[in-house]
Amino acid sequence: MLAAMWTYEHGNFAVHQVPALSDNFIYLIATDDVLACVDPAEALPVVAACEKLGRPLTHILNTHHHWDHTGGNDELKAHFGCSIIGAAHDAKRIPSIDQGVAEGDALQLGGLDIAVLNIPGHTSGHIAFVIHADKQDALFCGDTIFGAGCGRLFEGTPAQMWASLQKLMALDDSTSVFCAHEYTLNNLDFCLTKISQSDAVKTYIAWCKDMLGKGLPTIPGTIGREKACNPMLLPAQADFRKAYANLHAISDDPVSVFTHIREARNHW
Ligand code: ZN
Ligand code: FE
């Protein structure tokens, strides 16, 4: 049941990436003491990954309540007795949750300091986990930032989502972005057709085609590359914003430009 597993060393922890469903990624954060799974869409690939690693799952971290991020919660808890951590705000919608957290909480797991950020927009209770690492910081952002995209606004306003995206853009450029879906190339097609034909976008597309052609994921990306290429983040750049607003005869404030781009992506 384990289709593949890719591993990224961050110094004081490793991240194992496991594909699930049609285009989801599940992550396992590993230290000497802890094996914590982020957003188990389903249980079987996680059980298989734990068998391959030869150790039991100790925790589940959920970024938001959607079934393709929590579908494995009940089965994994029954199997491993692991403890489940999710947004306090959304405790009623997260299956078998043990511990509710919110921004400002210092979550300590296996010697790791994990920061929690509230990033509403895709859902009202969406949170992110940031691990400050010896080598390279890691962001687990669920369905908020994707490779060259962002989640749909199911429960939040554009202004809320924009504020959440800005919070993530404030992280170090080198931060690895572990998002929950492989949507990058499709998002870049939209970007190239409708939003930006920059060299950075073209280079990103060529890299994605190369990775996917080798059977490799385009995730994780980095905050720096997303700031340069992600059409949902480009409204942070004044030059881009003004040109885009001019072209579409809209106001050039960031939220108006973001709203217009998000709408265009919905209908693309
Ligand atoms: Zn979702
Ligand atoms: Fe999702």
mmCIF file of C-alpha atoms and ligand atoms in Angstrom:
data_model
loop_
_atom_site.group_PDB
_atom_site.id
_atom_site.type_symbol
_atom_site.label_atom_id
_atom_site.label_comp_id
_atom_site.label_asym_id
_atom_site.label_seq_id
_atom_site.Cartn_x
_atom_site.Cartn_y
_atom_site.Cartn_z
ATOM 1 C CA MET A 1 0.000 0.000 0.000
ATOM 2 C CA LEU A 2 3.048 2.266 0.172
ATOM 3 C CA ALA A 3 3.268 3.703 -3.352
ATOM 4 C CA ALA A 4 6.362 5.745 -2.556
ATOM 5 C CA MET A 5 8.100 7.578 0.262
ATOM 6 C CA TRP A 6 10.482 10.522 -0.109
ATOM 7 C CA THR A 7 12.589 11.773 2.798
ATOM 8 C CA TYR A 8 13.924 15.276 3.561
ATOM 9 C CA GLU A 9 16.547 15.793 6.277
ATOM 10 C CA HIS A 10 16.126 18.998 8.261
ATOM 11 C CA GLY A 11 18.919 18.442 10.780
ATOM 12 C CA ASN A 12 17.018 17.924 14.025
ATOM 13 C CA PHE A 13 14.168 16.076 12.305
ATOM 14 C CA ALA A 14 13.301 14.368 9.023
ATOM 15 C CA VAL A 15 10.139 14.635 6.963
ATOM 16 C CA HIS A 16 8.844 11.584 5.120
ATOM 17 C CA GLN A 17 6.393 12.347 2.295
ATOM 18 C CA VAL A 18 3.818 9.745 1.312
ATOM 19 C CA PRO A 19 1.313 10.060 -1.549
ATOM 20 C CA ALA A 20 -2.346 9.248 -0.826
ATOM 21 C CA LEU A 21 -5.727 9.288 -2.616
ATOM 22 C CA SER A 22 -5.370 10.827 -6.098
ATOM 23 C CA ASP A 23 -3.202 13.865 -5.377
ATOM 24 C CA ASN A 24 -2.769 14.219 -1.582
ATOM 25 C CA PHE A 25 0.458 14.142 0.381
ATOM 26 C CA ILE A 26 0.717 12.876 3.940
ATOM 27 C CA TYR A 27 3.818 13.818 5.948
ATOM 28 C CA LEU A 28 5.549 12.016 8.792
ATOM 29 C CA ILE A 29 7.755 14.167 11.006
ATOM 30 C CA ALA A 30 10.417 12.012 12.633
ATOM 31 C CA THR A 31 12.734 12.661 15.565
ATOM 32 C CA ASP A 32 14.344 10.073 17.851
ATOM 33 C CA ASP A 33 11.280 10.124 20.124
ATOM 34 C CA VAL A 34 8.372 11.116 17.939
ATOM 35 C CA LEU A 35 6.758 10.054 14.681
ATOM 36 C CA ALA A 36 3.995 12.565 13.940
ATOM 37 C CA CYS A 37 1.750 12.398 10.916
ATOM 38 C CA VAL A 38 0.369 15.566 9.299
ATOM 39 C CA ASP A 39 -3.063 15.330 7.636
ATOM 40 C CA PRO A 40 -3.668 11.587 7.221
ATOM 41 C CA ALA A 41 -6.065 11.503 4.294
ATOM 42 C CA GLU A 42 -6.324 7.747 4.797
ATOM 43 C CA ALA A 43 -4.840 5.256 7.247
ATOM 44 C CA LEU A 44 -3.328 2.521 5.076
ATOM 45 C CA PRO A 45 -0.387 4.441 3.550
ATOM 46 C CA VAL A 46 0.504 5.731 7.035
ATOM 47 C CA VAL A 47 0.461 2.223 8.516
ATOM 48 C CA ALA A 48 2.639 1.043 5.619
ATOM 49 C CA ALA A 49 5.070 3.946 6.111
ATOM 50 C CA CYS A 50 5.321 3.197 9.849
ATOM 51 C CA GLU A 51 6.049 -0.457 9.051
ATOM 52 C CA LYS A 52 8.764 0.580 6.627
ATOM 53 C CA LEU A 53 10.281 2.916 9.229
ATOM 54 C CA GLY A 54 9.900 0.191 11.862
ATOM 55 C CA ARG A 55 8.268 2.440 14.453
ATOM 56 C CA PRO A 56 4.787 3.340 15.689
ATOM 57 C CA LEU A 57 2.927 6.563 15.038
ATOM 58 C CA THR A 58 2.907 8.773 18.145
ATOM 59 C CA HIS A 59 0.890 11.825 17.024
ATOM 60 C CA ILE A 60 -1.405 13.191 14.344
ATOM 61 C CA LEU A 61 -1.403 16.890 13.463
ATOM 62 C CA ASN A 62 -4.423 18.136 11.492
ATOM 63 C CA THR A 63 -4.299 21.455 9.592
ATOM 64 C CA HIS A 64 -8.082 21.520 9.026
ATOM 65 C CA HIS A 65 -11.213 19.424 9.219
ATOM 66 C CA HIS A 66 -11.704 18.334 5.584
ATOM 67 C CA TRP A 67 -12.074 14.575 5.111
ATOM 68 C CA ASP A 68 -9.033 14.375 2.817
ATOM 69 C CA HIS A 69 -6.908 15.606 5.775
ATOM 70 C CA THR A 70 -8.556 13.744 8.673
ATOM 71 C CA GLY A 71 -9.897 10.572 7.000
ATOM 72 C CA GLY A 72 -7.303 8.378 8.710
ATOM 73 C CA ASN A 73 -7.679 9.851 12.214
ATOM 74 C CA ASP A 74 -10.027 7.270 13.766
ATOM 75 C CA GLU A 75 -8.364 4.208 12.259
ATOM 76 C CA LEU A 76 -4.831 5.365 13.095
ATOM 77 C CA LYS A 77 -5.799 6.212 16.673
ATOM 78 C CA ALA A 78 -7.394 2.788 17.069
ATOM 79 C CA HIS A 79 -4.307 1.118 15.592
ATOM 80 C CA PHE A 80 -1.512 3.078 17.328
ATOM 81 C CA GLY A 81 -3.192 4.863 20.247
ATOM 82 C CA CYS A 82 -1.573 8.046 18.949
ATOM 83 C CA SER A 83 -2.750 11.435 20.174
ATOM 84 C CA ILE A 84 -4.462 13.864 17.809
ATOM 85 C CA ILE A 85 -3.749 17.591 17.750
ATOM 86 C CA GLY A 86 -5.792 20.110 15.772
ATOM 87 C CA ALA A 87 -7.321 23.559 15.883
ATOM 88 C CA ALA A 88 -9.085 24.297 19.177
ATOM 89 C CA HIS A 89 -11.459 26.467 17.143
ATOM 90 C CA ASP A 90 -12.484 23.440 15.078
ATOM 91 C CA ALA A 91 -12.429 20.726 17.757
ATOM 92 C CA LYS A 92 -16.009 19.675 16.975
ATOM 93 C CA ARG A 93 -15.157 18.921 13.351
ATOM 94 C CA ILE A 94 -11.850 17.080 13.829
ATOM 95 C CA PRO A 95 -12.400 13.348 14.384
ATOM 96 C CA SER A 96 -11.078 11.966 17.715
ATOM 97 C CA ILE A 97 -9.149 15.142 18.581
ATOM 98 C CA ASP A 98 -7.254 15.019 21.915
ATOM 99 C CA GLN A 99 -5.615 18.444 22.070
ATOM 100 C CA GLY A 100 -6.831 21.738 20.626
ATOM 101 C CA VAL A 101 -4.207 24.357 19.752
ATOM 102 C CA ALA A 102 -4.220 27.927 18.467
ATOM 103 C CA GLU A 103 -1.754 30.583 17.390
ATOM 104 C CA GLY A 104 0.614 31.493 20.187
ATOM 105 C CA ASP A 105 0.617 27.997 21.660
ATOM 106 C CA ALA A 106 4.072 26.494 22.018
ATOM 107 C CA LEU A 107 3.691 22.901 20.969
ATOM 108 C CA GLN A 108 6.594 20.696 22.010
ATOM 109 C CA LEU A 109 6.949 17.274 20.454
ATOM 110 C CA GLY A 110 10.039 15.117 20.766
ATOM 111 C CA GLY A 111 12.328 18.060 21.416
ATOM 112 C CA LEU A 112 10.861 20.086 18.546
ATOM 113 C CA ASP A 113 9.339 23.518 19.074
ATOM 114 C CA ILE A 114 6.373 23.673 16.746
ATOM 115 C CA ALA A 115 4.724 27.046 16.204
ATOM 116 C CA VAL A 116 1.005 27.161 15.424
ATOM 117 C CA LEU A 117 -0.401 29.846 13.112
ATOM 118 C CA ASN A 118 -4.091 30.583 12.617
ATOM 119 C CA ILE A 119 -4.602 30.902 8.860
ATOM 120 C CA PRO A 120 -8.355 31.091 8.165
ATOM 121 C CA GLY A 121 -9.659 31.347 4.611
ATOM 122 C CA HIS A 122 -9.903 27.860 3.092
ATOM 123 C CA THR A 123 -11.742 26.880 6.291
ATOM 124 C CA SER A 124 -12.462 29.052 9.318
ATOM 125 C CA GLY A 125 -10.347 26.885 11.633
ATOM 126 C CA HIS A 126 -7.374 26.248 9.336
ATOM 127 C CA ILE A 127 -3.996 26.232 11.118
ATOM 128 C CA ALA A 128 -0.385 25.791 10.028
ATOM 129 C CA PHE A 129 2.542 24.183 11.825
ATOM 130 C CA VAL A 130 6.021 25.692 11.547
ATOM 131 C CA ILE A 131 9.086 23.840 12.781
ATOM 132 C CA HIS A 132 12.221 25.896 13.249
ATOM 133 C CA ALA A 133 15.071 23.642 12.273
ATOM 134 C CA ASP A 134 18.833 23.478 12.545
ATOM 135 C CA LYS A 135 19.055 23.251 8.763
ATOM 136 C CA GLN A 136 15.899 24.454 7.032
ATOM 137 C CA ASP A 137 12.570 25.470 8.575
ATOM 138 C CA ALA A 138 9.490 23.486 7.579
ATOM 139 C CA LEU A 139 5.953 24.767 7.051
ATOM 140 C CA PHE A 140 2.955 22.415 7.007
ATOM 141 C CA CYS A 141 0.174 24.528 5.545
ATOM 142 C CA GLY A 142 -2.499 22.029 4.439
ATOM 143 C CA ASP A 143 -4.682 23.628 1.767
ATOM 144 C CA THR A 144 -3.615 27.262 2.248
ATOM 145 C CA ILE A 145 -0.545 27.747 0.023
ATOM 146 C CA PHE A 146 -0.090 25.222 -2.806
ATOM 147 C CA GLY A 147 2.677 25.117 -5.370
ATOM 148 C CA ALA A 148 1.723 28.187 -7.454
ATOM 149 C CA GLY A 149 -1.727 28.430 -5.893
ATOM 150 C CA CYS A 150 -3.855 28.625 -2.776
ATOM 151 C CA GLY A 151 -6.877 26.811 -1.418
ATOM 152 C CA ARG A 152 -10.405 27.760 -2.386
ATOM 153 C CA LEU A 153 -12.233 30.091 -0.035
ATOM 154 C CA PHE A 154 -14.845 27.695 1.326
ATOM 155 C CA GLU A 155 -15.351 29.362 4.714
ATOM 156 C CA GLY A 156 -13.407 32.603 4.673
ATOM 157 C CA THR A 157 -13.328 35.995 2.995
ATOM 158 C CA PRO A 158 -10.631 37.099 0.548
ATOM 159 C CA ALA A 159 -9.384 39.577 3.167
ATOM 160 C CA GLN A 160 -8.967 36.760 5.706
ATOM 161 C CA MET A 161 -7.153 34.557 3.211
ATOM 162 C CA TRP A 162 -4.911 37.420 2.134
ATOM 163 C CA ALA A 163 -3.957 38.076 5.773
ATOM 164 C CA SER A 164 -3.222 34.359 6.211
ATOM 165 C CA LEU A 165 -1.070 34.259 3.068
ATOM 166 C CA GLN A 166 0.853 37.307 4.280
ATOM 167 C CA LYS A 167 1.540 35.558 7.565
ATOM 168 C CA LEU A 168 3.108 32.652 5.658
ATOM 169 C CA MET A 169 5.027 34.981 3.329
ATOM 170 C CA ALA A 170 6.692 36.470 6.418
ATOM 171 C CA LEU A 171 8.515 33.174 7.022
ATOM 172 C CA ASP A 172 12.114 32.820 5.888
ATOM 173 C CA ASP A 173 12.485 32.439 2.104
ATOM 174 C CA SER A 174 14.321 29.142 2.551
ATOM 175 C CA THR A 175 11.405 27.547 4.465
ATOM 176 C CA SER A 176 10.194 24.289 2.901
ATOM 177 C CA VAL A 177 6.505 24.425 2.034
ATOM 178 C CA PHE A 178 4.913 21.032 2.700
ATOM 179 C CA CYS A 179 1.400 21.499 1.333
ATOM 180 C CA ALA A 180 -1.193 18.773 1.005
ATOM 181 C CA HIS A 181 -1.814 18.429 -2.749
ATOM 182 C CA GLU A 182 0.086 18.001 -6.016
ATOM 183 C CA TYR A 183 -1.591 20.801 -7.985
ATOM 184 C CA THR A 184 1.530 22.731 -9.003
ATOM 185 C CA LEU A 185 1.699 22.248 -12.770
ATOM 186 C CA ASN A 186 -1.998 22.909 -13.299
ATOM 187 C CA ASN A 187 -1.698 26.055 -11.164
ATOM 188 C CA LEU A 188 1.302 27.169 -13.207
ATOM 189 C CA ASP A 189 -0.622 26.636 -16.459
ATOM 190 C CA PHE A 190 -3.215 29.060 -15.107
ATOM 191 C CA CYS A 191 -0.499 31.480 -14.003
ATOM 192 C CA LEU A 192 1.249 31.486 -17.381
ATOM 193 C CA THR A 193 -2.002 31.837 -19.338
ATOM 194 C CA LYS A 194 -3.703 34.491 -17.211
ATOM 195 C CA ILE A 195 -1.345 36.158 -14.752
ATOM 196 C CA SER A 196 2.392 36.208 -15.441
ATOM 197 C CA GLN A 197 4.810 35.139 -18.158
ATOM 198 C CA SER A 198 7.898 35.944 -16.080
ATOM 199 C CA ASP A 199 11.139 33.996 -16.513
ATOM 200 C CA ALA A 200 10.755 32.766 -12.918
ATOM 201 C CA VAL A 201 7.366 31.236 -13.773
ATOM 202 C CA LYS A 202 8.755 29.615 -16.937
ATOM 203 C CA THR A 203 11.702 28.184 -15.009
ATOM 204 C CA TYR A 204 9.311 26.816 -12.367
ATOM 205 C CA ILE A 205 7.220 25.137 -15.100
ATOM 206 C CA ALA A 206 10.274 23.523 -16.703
ATOM 207 C CA TRP A 207 11.408 22.243 -13.288
ATOM 208 C CA CYS A 208 7.932 20.825 -12.500
ATOM 209 C CA LYS A 209 7.746 18.998 -15.844
ATOM 210 C CA ASP A 210 11.179 17.523 -15.188
ATOM 211 C CA MET A 211 10.236 16.362 -11.659
ATOM 212 C CA LEU A 212 6.863 14.911 -12.670
ATOM 213 C CA GLY A 213 8.474 13.258 -15.700
ATOM 214 C CA LYS A 214 10.822 11.420 -13.313
ATOM 215 C CA GLY A 215 7.868 10.340 -11.142
ATOM 216 C CA LEU A 216 8.877 12.775 -8.390
ATOM 217 C CA PRO A 217 6.692 15.278 -6.504
ATOM 218 C CA THR A 218 6.934 19.055 -7.048
ATOM 219 C CA ILE A 219 6.325 19.472 -3.307
ATOM 220 C CA PRO A 220 7.938 20.700 -1.089
ATOM 221 C CA GLY A 221 8.616 24.078 -2.629
ATOM 222 C CA THR A 222 10.040 27.077 -0.791
ATOM 223 C CA ILE A 223 8.524 30.314 0.470
ATOM 224 C CA GLY A 224 11.022 32.263 -1.676
ATOM 225 C CA ARG A 225 9.992 30.616 -4.929
ATOM 226 C CA GLU A 226 6.297 30.909 -4.101
ATOM 227 C CA LYS A 227 6.711 34.634 -3.395
ATOM 228 C CA ALA A 228 8.298 35.020 -6.834
ATOM 229 C CA CYS A 229 5.927 32.807 -8.861
ATOM 230 C CA ASN A 230 2.690 32.030 -7.023
ATOM 231 C CA PRO A 231 -0.088 34.097 -8.651
ATOM 232 C CA MET A 232 -1.946 34.246 -5.316
ATOM 233 C CA LEU A 233 1.106 35.865 -3.666
ATOM 234 C CA LEU A 234 2.080 38.246 -6.478
ATOM 235 C CA PRO A 235 -0.355 40.942 -5.216
ATOM 236 C CA ALA A 236 2.232 41.584 -2.473
ATOM 237 C CA GLN A 237 4.447 43.176 -5.170
ATOM 238 C CA ALA A 238 3.501 46.805 -5.870
ATOM 239 C CA ASP A 239 4.649 46.798 -9.534
ATOM 240 C CA PHE A 240 2.701 43.654 -10.342
ATOM 241 C CA ARG A 241 -0.349 44.884 -8.468
ATOM 242 C CA LYS A 242 -0.493 48.217 -10.256
ATOM 243 C CA ALA A 243 -0.047 46.698 -13.723
ATOM 244 C CA TYR A 244 -2.657 43.993 -13.037
ATOM 245 C CA ALA A 245 -5.165 46.478 -11.593
ATOM 246 C CA ASN A 246 -4.686 48.741 -14.595
ATOM 247 C CA LEU A 247 -5.211 45.921 -17.071
ATOM 248 C CA HIS A 248 -8.426 44.788 -15.382
ATOM 249 C CA ALA A 249 -9.675 48.229 -14.329
ATOM 250 C CA ILE A 250 -9.892 47.336 -10.630
ATOM 251 C CA SER A 251 -8.580 48.954 -7.464
ATOM 252 C CA ASP A 252 -4.877 48.300 -6.881
ATOM 253 C CA ASP A 253 -5.044 47.387 -3.200
ATOM 254 C CA PRO A 254 -3.698 43.872 -2.478
ATOM 255 C CA VAL A 255 -7.024 42.361 -1.380
ATOM 256 C CA SER A 256 -8.845 43.565 -4.539
ATOM 257 C CA VAL A 257 -6.116 42.178 -6.780
ATOM 258 C CA PHE A 258 -5.962 38.888 -4.845
ATOM 259 C CA THR A 259 -9.772 38.578 -5.000
ATOM 260 C CA HIS A 260 -9.726 39.085 -8.780
ATOM 261 C CA ILE A 261 -6.999 36.469 -9.312
ATOM 262 C CA ARG A 262 -8.694 33.937 -7.011
ATOM 263 C CA GLU A 263 -11.978 34.461 -8.936
ATOM 264 C CA ALA A 264 -10.190 34.023 -12.262
ATOM 265 C CA ARG A 265 -8.704 30.739 -11.006
ATOM 266 C CA ASN A 266 -12.169 29.546 -9.862
ATOM 267 C CA HIS A 267 -13.484 29.986 -13.389
ATOM 268 C CA TRP A 268 -10.434 28.792 -15.277
HETATM 269 ZN ZN ZN B 1 -9.197 21.310 2.382
HETATM 270 FE FE FE B 2 -7.407 19.064 0.733
#
